[in-house]
mmCIF file of C-alpha atoms and ligand atoms in Angstrom:
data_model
loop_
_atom_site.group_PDB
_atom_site.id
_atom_site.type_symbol
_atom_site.label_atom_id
_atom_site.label_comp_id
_atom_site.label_asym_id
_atom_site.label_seq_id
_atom_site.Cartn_x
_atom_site.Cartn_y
_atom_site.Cartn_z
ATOM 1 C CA UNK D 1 246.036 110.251 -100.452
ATOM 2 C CA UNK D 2 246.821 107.284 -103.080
ATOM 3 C CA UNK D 3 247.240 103.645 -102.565
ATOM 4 C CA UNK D 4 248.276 101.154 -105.282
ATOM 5 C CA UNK D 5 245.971 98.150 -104.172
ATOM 6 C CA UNK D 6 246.529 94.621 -105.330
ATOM 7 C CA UNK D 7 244.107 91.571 -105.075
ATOM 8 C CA UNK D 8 246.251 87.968 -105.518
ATOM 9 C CA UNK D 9 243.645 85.091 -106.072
ATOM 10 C CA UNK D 10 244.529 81.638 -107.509
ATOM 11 C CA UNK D 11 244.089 82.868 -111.323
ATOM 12 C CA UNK D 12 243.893 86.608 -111.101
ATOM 13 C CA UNK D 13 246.275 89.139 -110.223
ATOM 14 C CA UNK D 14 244.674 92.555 -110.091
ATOM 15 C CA UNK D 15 246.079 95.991 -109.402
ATOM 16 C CA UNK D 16 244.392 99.703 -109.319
ATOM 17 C CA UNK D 17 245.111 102.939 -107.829
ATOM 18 C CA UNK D 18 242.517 103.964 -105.038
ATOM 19 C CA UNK D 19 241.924 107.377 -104.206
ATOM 20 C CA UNK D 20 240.983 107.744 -100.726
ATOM 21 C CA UNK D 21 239.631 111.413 -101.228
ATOM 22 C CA UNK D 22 237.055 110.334 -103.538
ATOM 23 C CA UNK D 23 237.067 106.874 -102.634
ATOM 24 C CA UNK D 24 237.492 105.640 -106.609
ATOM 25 C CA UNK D 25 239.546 102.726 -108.089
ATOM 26 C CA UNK D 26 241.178 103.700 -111.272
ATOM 27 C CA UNK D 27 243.172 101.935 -113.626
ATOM 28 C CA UNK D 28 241.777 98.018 -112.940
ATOM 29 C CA UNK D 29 244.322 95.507 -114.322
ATOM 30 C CA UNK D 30 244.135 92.229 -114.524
ATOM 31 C CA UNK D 31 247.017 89.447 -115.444
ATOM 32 C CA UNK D 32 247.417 85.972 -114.690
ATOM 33 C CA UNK D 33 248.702 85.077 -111.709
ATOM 34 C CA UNK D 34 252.241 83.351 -112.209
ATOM 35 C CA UNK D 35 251.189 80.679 -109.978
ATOM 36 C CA UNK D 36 250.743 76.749 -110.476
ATOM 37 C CA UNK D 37 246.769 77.416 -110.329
ATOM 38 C CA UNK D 38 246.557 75.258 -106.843
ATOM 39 C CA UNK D 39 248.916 72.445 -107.738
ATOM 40 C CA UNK D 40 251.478 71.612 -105.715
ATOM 41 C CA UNK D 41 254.723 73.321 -106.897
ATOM 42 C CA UNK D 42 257.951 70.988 -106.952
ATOM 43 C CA UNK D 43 259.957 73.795 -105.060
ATOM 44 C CA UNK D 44 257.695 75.428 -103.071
ATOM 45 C CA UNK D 45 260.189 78.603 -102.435
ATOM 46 C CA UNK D 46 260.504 78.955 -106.366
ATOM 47 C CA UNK D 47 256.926 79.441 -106.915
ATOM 48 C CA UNK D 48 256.700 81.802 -103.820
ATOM 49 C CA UNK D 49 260.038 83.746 -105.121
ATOM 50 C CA UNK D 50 257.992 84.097 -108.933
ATOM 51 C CA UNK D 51 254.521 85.627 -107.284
ATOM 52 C CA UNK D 52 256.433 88.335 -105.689
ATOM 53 C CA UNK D 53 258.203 89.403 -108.315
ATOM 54 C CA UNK D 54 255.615 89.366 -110.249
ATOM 55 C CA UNK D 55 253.562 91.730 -107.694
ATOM 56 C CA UNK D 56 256.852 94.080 -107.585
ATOM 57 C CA UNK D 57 256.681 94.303 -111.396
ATOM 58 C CA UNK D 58 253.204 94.640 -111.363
ATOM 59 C CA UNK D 59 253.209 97.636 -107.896
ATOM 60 C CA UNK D 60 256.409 99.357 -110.031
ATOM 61 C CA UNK D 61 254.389 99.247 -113.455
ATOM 62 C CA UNK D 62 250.711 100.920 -111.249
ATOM 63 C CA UNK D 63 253.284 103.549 -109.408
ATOM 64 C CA UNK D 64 254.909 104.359 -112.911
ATOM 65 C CA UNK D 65 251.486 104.909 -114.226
ATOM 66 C CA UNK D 66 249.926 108.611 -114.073
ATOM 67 C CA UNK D 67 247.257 107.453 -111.832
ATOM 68 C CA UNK D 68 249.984 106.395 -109.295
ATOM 69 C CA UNK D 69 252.012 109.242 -109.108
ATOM 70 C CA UNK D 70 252.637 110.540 -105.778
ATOM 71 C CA UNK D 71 251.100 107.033 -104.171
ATOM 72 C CA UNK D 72 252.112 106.895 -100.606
ATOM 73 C CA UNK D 73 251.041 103.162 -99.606
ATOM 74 C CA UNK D 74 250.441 99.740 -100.817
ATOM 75 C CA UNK D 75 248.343 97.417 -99.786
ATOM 76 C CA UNK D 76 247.991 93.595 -101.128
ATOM 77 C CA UNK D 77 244.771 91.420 -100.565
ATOM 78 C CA UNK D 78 246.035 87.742 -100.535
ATOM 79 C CA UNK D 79 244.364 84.476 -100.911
ATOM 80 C CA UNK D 80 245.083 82.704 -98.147
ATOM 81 C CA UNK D 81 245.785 83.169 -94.089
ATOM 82 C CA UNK D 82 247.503 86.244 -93.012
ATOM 83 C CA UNK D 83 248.916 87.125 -89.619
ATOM 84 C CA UNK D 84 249.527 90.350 -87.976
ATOM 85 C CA UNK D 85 252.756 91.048 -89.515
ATOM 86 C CA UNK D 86 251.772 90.608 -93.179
ATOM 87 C CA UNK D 87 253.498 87.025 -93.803
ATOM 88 C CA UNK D 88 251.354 84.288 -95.764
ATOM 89 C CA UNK D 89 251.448 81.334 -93.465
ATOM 90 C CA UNK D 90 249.331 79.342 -96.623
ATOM 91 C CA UNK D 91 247.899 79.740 -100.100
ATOM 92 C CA UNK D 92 246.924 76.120 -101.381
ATOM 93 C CA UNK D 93 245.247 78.139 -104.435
ATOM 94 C CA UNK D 94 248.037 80.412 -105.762
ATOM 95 C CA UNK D 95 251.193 77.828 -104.944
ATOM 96 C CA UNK D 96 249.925 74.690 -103.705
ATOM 97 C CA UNK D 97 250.260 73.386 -100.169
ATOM 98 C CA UNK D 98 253.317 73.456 -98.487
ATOM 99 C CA UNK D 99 255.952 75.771 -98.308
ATOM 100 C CA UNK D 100 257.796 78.671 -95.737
ATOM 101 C CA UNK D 101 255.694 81.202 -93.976
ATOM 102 C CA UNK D 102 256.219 84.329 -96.556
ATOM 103 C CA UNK D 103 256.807 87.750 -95.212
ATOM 104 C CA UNK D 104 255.583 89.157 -97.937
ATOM 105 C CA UNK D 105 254.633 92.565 -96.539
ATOM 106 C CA UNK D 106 258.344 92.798 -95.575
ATOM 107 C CA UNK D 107 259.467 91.783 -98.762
ATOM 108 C CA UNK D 108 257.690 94.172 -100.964
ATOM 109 C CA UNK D 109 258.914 96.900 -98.720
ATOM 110 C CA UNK D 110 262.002 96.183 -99.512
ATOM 111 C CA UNK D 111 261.514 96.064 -102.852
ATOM 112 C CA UNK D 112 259.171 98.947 -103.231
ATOM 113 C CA UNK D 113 260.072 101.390 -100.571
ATOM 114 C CA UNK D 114 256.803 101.942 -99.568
ATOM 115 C CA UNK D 115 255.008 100.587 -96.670
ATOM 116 C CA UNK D 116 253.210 97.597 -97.818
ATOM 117 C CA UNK D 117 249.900 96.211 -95.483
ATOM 118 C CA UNK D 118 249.112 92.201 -96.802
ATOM 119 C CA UNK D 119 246.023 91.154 -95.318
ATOM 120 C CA UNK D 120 243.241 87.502 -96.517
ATOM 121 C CA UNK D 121 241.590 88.477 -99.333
ATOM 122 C CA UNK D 122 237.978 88.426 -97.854
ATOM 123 C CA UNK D 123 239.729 90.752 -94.645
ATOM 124 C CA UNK D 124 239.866 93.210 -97.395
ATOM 125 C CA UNK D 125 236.616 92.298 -99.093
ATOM 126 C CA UNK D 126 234.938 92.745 -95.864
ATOM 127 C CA UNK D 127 236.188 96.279 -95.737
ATOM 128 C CA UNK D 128 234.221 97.345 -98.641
ATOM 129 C CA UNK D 129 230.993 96.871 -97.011
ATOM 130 C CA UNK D 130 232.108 98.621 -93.558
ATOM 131 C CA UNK D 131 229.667 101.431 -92.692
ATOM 132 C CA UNK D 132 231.956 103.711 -89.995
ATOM 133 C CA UNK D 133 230.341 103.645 -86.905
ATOM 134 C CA UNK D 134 227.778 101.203 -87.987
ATOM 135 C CA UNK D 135 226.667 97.974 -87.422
ATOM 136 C CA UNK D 136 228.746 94.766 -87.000
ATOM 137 C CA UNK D 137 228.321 92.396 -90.171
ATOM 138 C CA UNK D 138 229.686 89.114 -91.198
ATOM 139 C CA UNK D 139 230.930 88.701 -95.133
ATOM 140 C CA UNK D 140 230.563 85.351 -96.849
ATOM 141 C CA UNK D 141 231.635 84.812 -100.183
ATOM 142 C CA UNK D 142 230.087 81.914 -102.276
ATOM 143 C CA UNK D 143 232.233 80.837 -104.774
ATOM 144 C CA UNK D 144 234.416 77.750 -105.711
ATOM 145 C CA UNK D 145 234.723 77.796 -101.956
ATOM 146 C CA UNK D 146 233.143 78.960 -99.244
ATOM 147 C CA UNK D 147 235.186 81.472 -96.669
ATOM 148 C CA UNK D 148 233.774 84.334 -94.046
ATOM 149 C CA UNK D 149 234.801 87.370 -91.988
ATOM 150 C CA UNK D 150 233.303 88.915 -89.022
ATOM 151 C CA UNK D 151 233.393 93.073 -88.708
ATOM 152 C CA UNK D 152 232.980 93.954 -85.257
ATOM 153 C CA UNK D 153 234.170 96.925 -82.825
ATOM 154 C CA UNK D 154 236.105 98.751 -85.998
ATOM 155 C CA UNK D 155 238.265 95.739 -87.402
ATOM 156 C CA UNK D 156 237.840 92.159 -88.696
ATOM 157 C CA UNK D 157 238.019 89.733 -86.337
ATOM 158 C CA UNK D 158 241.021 87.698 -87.152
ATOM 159 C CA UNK D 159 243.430 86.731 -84.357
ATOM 160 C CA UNK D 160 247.215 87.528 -84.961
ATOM 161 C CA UNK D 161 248.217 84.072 -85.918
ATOM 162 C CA UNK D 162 245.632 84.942 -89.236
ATOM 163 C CA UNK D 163 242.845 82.707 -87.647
ATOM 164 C CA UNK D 164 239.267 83.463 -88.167
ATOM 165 C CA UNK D 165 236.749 83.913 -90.898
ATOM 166 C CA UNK D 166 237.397 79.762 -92.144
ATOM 167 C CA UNK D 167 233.728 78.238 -91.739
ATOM 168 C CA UNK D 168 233.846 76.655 -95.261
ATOM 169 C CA UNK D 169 235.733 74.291 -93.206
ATOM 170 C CA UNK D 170 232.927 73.743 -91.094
ATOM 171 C CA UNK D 171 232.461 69.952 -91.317
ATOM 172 C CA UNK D 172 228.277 70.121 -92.847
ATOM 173 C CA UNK D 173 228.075 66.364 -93.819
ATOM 174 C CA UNK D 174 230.073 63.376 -91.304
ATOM 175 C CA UNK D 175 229.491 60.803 -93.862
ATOM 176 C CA UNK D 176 232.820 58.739 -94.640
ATOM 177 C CA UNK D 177 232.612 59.599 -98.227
ATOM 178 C CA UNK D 178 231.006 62.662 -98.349
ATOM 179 C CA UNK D 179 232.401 65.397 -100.692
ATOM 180 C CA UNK D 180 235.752 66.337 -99.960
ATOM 181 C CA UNK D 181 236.640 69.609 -99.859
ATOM 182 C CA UNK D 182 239.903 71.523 -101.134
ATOM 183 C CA UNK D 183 241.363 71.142 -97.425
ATOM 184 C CA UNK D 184 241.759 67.368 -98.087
ATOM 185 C CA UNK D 185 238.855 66.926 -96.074
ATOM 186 C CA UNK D 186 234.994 65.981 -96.003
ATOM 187 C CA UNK D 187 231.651 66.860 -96.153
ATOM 188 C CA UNK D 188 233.037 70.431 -94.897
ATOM 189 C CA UNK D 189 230.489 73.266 -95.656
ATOM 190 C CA UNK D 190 232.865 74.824 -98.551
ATOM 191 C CA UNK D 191 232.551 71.098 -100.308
ATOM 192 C CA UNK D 192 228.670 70.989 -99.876
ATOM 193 C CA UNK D 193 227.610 74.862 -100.671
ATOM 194 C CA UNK D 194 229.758 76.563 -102.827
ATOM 195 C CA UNK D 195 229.548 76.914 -106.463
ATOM 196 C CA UNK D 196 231.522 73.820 -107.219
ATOM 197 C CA UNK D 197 229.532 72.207 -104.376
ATOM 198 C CA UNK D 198 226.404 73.246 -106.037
ATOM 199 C CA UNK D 199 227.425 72.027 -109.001
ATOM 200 C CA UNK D 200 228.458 68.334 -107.967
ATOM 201 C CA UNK D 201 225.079 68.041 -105.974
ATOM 202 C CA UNK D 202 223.361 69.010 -109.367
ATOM 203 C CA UNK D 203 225.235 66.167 -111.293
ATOM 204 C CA UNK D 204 224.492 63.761 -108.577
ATOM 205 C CA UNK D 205 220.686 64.258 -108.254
ATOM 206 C CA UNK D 206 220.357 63.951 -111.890
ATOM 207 C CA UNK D 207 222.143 61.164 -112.201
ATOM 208 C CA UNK D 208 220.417 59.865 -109.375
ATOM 209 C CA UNK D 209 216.362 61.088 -110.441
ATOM 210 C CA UNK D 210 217.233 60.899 -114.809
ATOM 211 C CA UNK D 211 213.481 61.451 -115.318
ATOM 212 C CA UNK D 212 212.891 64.668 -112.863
ATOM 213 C CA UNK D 213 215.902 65.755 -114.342
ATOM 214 C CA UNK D 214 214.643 65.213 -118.239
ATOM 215 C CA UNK D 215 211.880 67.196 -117.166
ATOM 216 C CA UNK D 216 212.977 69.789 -115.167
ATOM 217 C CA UNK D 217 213.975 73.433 -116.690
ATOM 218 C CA UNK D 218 217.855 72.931 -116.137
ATOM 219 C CA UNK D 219 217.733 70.256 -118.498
ATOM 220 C CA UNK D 220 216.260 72.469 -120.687
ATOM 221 C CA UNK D 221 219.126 74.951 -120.022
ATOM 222 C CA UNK D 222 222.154 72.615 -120.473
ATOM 223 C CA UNK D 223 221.779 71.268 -124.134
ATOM 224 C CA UNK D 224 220.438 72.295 -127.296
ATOM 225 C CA UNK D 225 218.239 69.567 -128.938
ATOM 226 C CA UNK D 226 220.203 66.185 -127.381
ATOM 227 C CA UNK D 227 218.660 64.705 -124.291
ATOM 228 C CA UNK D 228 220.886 66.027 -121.509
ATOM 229 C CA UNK D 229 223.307 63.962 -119.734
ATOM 230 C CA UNK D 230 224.437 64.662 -116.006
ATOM 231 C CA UNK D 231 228.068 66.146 -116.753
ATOM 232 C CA UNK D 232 225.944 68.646 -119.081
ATOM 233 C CA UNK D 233 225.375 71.196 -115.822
ATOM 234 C CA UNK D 234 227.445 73.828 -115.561
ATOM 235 C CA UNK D 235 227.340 76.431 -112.926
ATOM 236 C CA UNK D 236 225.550 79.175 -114.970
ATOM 237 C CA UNK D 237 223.187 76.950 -116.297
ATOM 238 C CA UNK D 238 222.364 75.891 -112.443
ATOM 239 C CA UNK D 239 222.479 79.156 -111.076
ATOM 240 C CA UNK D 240 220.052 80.425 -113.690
ATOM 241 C CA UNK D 241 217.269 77.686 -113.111
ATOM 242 C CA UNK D 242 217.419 77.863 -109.949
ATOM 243 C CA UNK D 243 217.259 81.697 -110.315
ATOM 244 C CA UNK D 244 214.004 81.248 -112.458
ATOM 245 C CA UNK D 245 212.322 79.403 -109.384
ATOM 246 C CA UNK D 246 212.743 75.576 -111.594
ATOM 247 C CA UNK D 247 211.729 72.786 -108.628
ATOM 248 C CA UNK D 248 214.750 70.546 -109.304
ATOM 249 C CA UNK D 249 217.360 73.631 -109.428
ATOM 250 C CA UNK D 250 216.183 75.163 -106.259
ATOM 251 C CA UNK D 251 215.965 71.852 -104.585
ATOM 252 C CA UNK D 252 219.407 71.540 -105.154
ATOM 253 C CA UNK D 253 220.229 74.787 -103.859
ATOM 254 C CA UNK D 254 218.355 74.184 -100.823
ATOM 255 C CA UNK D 255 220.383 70.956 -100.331
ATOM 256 C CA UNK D 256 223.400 73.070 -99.880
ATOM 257 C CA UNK D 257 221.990 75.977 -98.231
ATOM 258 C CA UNK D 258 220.901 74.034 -95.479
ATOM 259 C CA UNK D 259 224.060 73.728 -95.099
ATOM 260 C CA UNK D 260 225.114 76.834 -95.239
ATOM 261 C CA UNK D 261 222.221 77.988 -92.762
ATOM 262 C CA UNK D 262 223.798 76.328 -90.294
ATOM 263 C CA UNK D 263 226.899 78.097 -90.512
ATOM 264 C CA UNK D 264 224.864 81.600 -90.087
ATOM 265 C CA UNK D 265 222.657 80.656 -88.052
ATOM 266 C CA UNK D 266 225.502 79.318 -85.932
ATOM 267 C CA UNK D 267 227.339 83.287 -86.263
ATOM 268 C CA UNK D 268 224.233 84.851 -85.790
ATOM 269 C CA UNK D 269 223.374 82.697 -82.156
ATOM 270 C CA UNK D 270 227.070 82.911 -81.095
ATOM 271 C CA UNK D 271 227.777 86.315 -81.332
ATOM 272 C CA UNK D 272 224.208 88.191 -82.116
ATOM 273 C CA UNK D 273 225.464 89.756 -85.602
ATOM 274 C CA UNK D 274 222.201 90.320 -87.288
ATOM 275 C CA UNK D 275 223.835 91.588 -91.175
ATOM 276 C CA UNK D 276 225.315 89.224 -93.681
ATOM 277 C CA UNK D 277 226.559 90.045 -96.584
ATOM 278 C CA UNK D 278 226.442 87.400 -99.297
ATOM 279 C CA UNK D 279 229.613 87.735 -102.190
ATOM 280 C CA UNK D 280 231.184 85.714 -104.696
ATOM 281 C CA UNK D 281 229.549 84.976 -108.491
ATOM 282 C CA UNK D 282 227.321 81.697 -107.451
ATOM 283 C CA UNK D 283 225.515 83.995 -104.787
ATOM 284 C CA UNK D 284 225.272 86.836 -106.914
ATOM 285 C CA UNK D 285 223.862 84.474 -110.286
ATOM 286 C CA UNK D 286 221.063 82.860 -108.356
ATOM 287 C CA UNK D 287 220.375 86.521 -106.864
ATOM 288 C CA UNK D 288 217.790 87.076 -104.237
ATOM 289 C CA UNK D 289 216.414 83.495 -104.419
ATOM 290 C CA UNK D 290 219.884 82.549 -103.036
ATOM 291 C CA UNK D 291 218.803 84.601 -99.963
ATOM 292 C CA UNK D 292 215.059 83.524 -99.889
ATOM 293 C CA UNK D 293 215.659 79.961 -99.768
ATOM 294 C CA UNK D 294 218.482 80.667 -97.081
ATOM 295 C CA UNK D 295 216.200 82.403 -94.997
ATOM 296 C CA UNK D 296 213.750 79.628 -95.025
ATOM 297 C CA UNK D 297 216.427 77.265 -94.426
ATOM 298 C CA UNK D 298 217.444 79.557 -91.577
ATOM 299 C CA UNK D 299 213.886 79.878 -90.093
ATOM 300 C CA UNK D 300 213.473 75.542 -90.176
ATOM 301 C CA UNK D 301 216.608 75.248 -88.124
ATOM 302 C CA UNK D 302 215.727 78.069 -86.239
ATOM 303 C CA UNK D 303 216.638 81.407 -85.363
ATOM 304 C CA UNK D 304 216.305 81.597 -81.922
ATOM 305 C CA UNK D 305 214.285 84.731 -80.940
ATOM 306 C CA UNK D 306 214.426 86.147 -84.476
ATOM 307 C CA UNK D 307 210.929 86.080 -86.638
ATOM 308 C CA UNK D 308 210.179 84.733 -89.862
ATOM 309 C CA UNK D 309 210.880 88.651 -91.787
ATOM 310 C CA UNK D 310 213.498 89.264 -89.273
ATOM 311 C CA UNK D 311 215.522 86.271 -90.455
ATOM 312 C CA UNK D 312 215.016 87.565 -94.480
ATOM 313 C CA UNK D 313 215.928 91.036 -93.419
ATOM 314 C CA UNK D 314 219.163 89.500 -91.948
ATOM 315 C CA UNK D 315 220.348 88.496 -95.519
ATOM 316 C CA UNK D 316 221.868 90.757 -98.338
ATOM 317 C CA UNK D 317 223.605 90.642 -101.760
ATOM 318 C CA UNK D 318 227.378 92.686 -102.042
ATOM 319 C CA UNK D 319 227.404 94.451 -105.363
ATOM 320 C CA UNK D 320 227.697 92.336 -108.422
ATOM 321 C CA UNK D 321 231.118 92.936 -109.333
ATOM 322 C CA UNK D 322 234.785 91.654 -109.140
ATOM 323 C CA UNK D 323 236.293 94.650 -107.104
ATOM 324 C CA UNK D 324 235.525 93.443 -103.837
ATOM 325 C CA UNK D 325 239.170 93.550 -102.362
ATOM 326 C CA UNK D 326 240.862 96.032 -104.472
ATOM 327 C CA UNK D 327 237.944 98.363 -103.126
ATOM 328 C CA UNK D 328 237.899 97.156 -99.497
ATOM 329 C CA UNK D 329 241.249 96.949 -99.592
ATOM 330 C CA UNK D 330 241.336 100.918 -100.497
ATOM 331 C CA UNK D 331 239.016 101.740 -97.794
ATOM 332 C CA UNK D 332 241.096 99.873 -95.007
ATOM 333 C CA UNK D 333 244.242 101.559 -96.210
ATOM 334 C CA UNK D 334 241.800 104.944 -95.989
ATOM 335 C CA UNK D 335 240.620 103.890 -92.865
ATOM 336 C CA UNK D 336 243.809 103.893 -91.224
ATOM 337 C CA UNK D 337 245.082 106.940 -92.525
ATOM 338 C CA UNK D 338 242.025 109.046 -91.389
ATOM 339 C CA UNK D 339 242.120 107.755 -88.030
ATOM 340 C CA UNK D 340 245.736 107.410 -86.491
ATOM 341 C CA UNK D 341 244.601 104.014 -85.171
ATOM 342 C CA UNK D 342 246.694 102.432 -88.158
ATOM 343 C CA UNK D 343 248.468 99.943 -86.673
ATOM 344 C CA UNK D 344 245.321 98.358 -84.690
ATOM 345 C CA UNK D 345 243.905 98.905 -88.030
ATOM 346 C CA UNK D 346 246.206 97.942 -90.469
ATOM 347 C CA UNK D 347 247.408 94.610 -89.107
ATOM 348 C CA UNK D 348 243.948 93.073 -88.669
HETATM 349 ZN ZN1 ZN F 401 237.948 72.039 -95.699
#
């Protein structure tokens, strides 16, 4: 059987044709998304009206293609909270906030002919890493946000309303003016851990220590000759001293994986899922640091009844790659299809 899959994030739209026989994307494409790039659109319904045609034109040009002749199915990964019936209820990073719950599973059906399945982006990233029959696992991915997914008893545990899977809205840090995260909130974990959150904790410690900072080996990473200033750090630059084991890079990390240990540690007591898998391209650039320094995070807040090891061996790295949801979203669709279960499937 073949799928046209589609991925919609806030910049990138991306579309391939998955073969569920030999379980292989083919023919990746990526465009723009014809978004506002997360600011609030002037007429909401406009925006929303442009980003499906857009993924009409874009389904039409994959089916047209000679990879996706004779594709039976389509299924769309979509930034942003998804309930049971395919309609986008939100997607701050694509449109803006505001706006009509979108059927868009309904819509492209109509427009395609095919059956459509829309399901959060990390629902289908989650997917990829879904061993049938094996153990339950819960998917974070680390970017400029933080969001989550639990895989449990053959589907991802999201209720019908499209709740579930939102701990970068955990609030980390109650301090009035703690960072504020893309919610409109503060101090939630997605502010304090993700890339971006990284990244601001970085800018503030140097500004805040100038001479550890001077001395440490990010410094030495974010400017060529010129002393260094604060606004100097970038992510990569971060990610890769802290990667390289440099004390003032990896004490920032810490800062925010404390955080972030909380929120597993919190999954891990709650429900006794003992796999998570760590995604996104912060996670993936610091590498298996990021996960050592969780784990010992983890283990000072405690584990309860876990040891030392058994906390580390908790902790792995998805592959390093963008495919995530095109791939996941593939195996779902695949998933379905093999079983006769699709609807239970399909619509979580
Ligand atoms: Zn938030």
């Amino acid at each position: 059987m073949r799928c046209i899959v589609a991925d919609v994030g806030g910049t990138t739209l991306r579309t391939a044709c998955w073969d569920t026989a030999a379980r292989a994307l083919t023919g990746v494409r990526r465009v723009p998304v014809r978004g506002t790039g997360g600011r609030d659109a002037e007429h909401v319904a406009e925006a929303q009206k442009t980003v499906v045609d857009q993924l009409a034109q874009e389904i039409a040009r994959v089916r047209d293609s000679p990879e996706g002749l004779g594709a039976t199915s389509v299924g769309v990964a979509f930034a942003g909270p998804v309930t049971a019936d395919g309609t986008v209820t939100g997607a701050p990073t694509v449109w803006g906030g505001g706006g009509a719950p979108l059927p868009l599973a309904g819509l492209l059906t109509e427009r395609t002919g095919l059956p459509v399945t829309v399901v959060n982006d990390t629902t289908a990233a989650a997917w990829r890493y879904v061993t049938p029959g094996g153990p339950s696992f819960c998917l974070f991915t680390i970017s400029s946000g933080i969001s989550n997914k639990i895989y449990a008893g053959d589907r991802v545990l999201v209720d019908d309303a499209g709740h579930g899977g939102e701990l970068g809205h955990l609030l980390c840090d109650p301090a009035p003016d703690a960072p504020r995260c893309d919610c409109g909130g503060r101090g939630h974990l997605g502010a304090l851990a993700s890339g971006r959150g990284m990244l601001a904790a970085a800018r503030r410690a140097a500004r805040a220590r100038p001479e550890a900072f001077a001395a440490s080996g990010l410094a030495a990473l974010c400017a060529a000759g010129a002393a260094p200033q604060a606004d100097d750090i970038t992510n990569r630059a971060l990610a890769r001293a802290a990667r390289e084991g440099d004390p003032f890079a990896v004490a920032v990390l810490r800062s925010g994986l404390a955080h972030l240990a909380t929120a597993v540690g919190s999954v891990f007591l709650g429900t006794g899922v003992r796999r998570h898998v760590f995604v996104g391209g912060f996670a993936l650039a610091v590498g298996e640091r990021f996960l050592d320094v969780l784990a010992e995070e983890l283990c000072r807040a405690g584990c309860f009844g876990l040891s030392a090891s058994e906390v580390r061996e908790m902790l792995v790295l998805g592959a390093p790659d963008d495919d995530h949801c095109l791939i996941g979203m593939g195996r779902l669709l695949g998933s379905a299809h093999g079983d006769g279960n699709s609807q239970s499937i399909l619509t979580k």
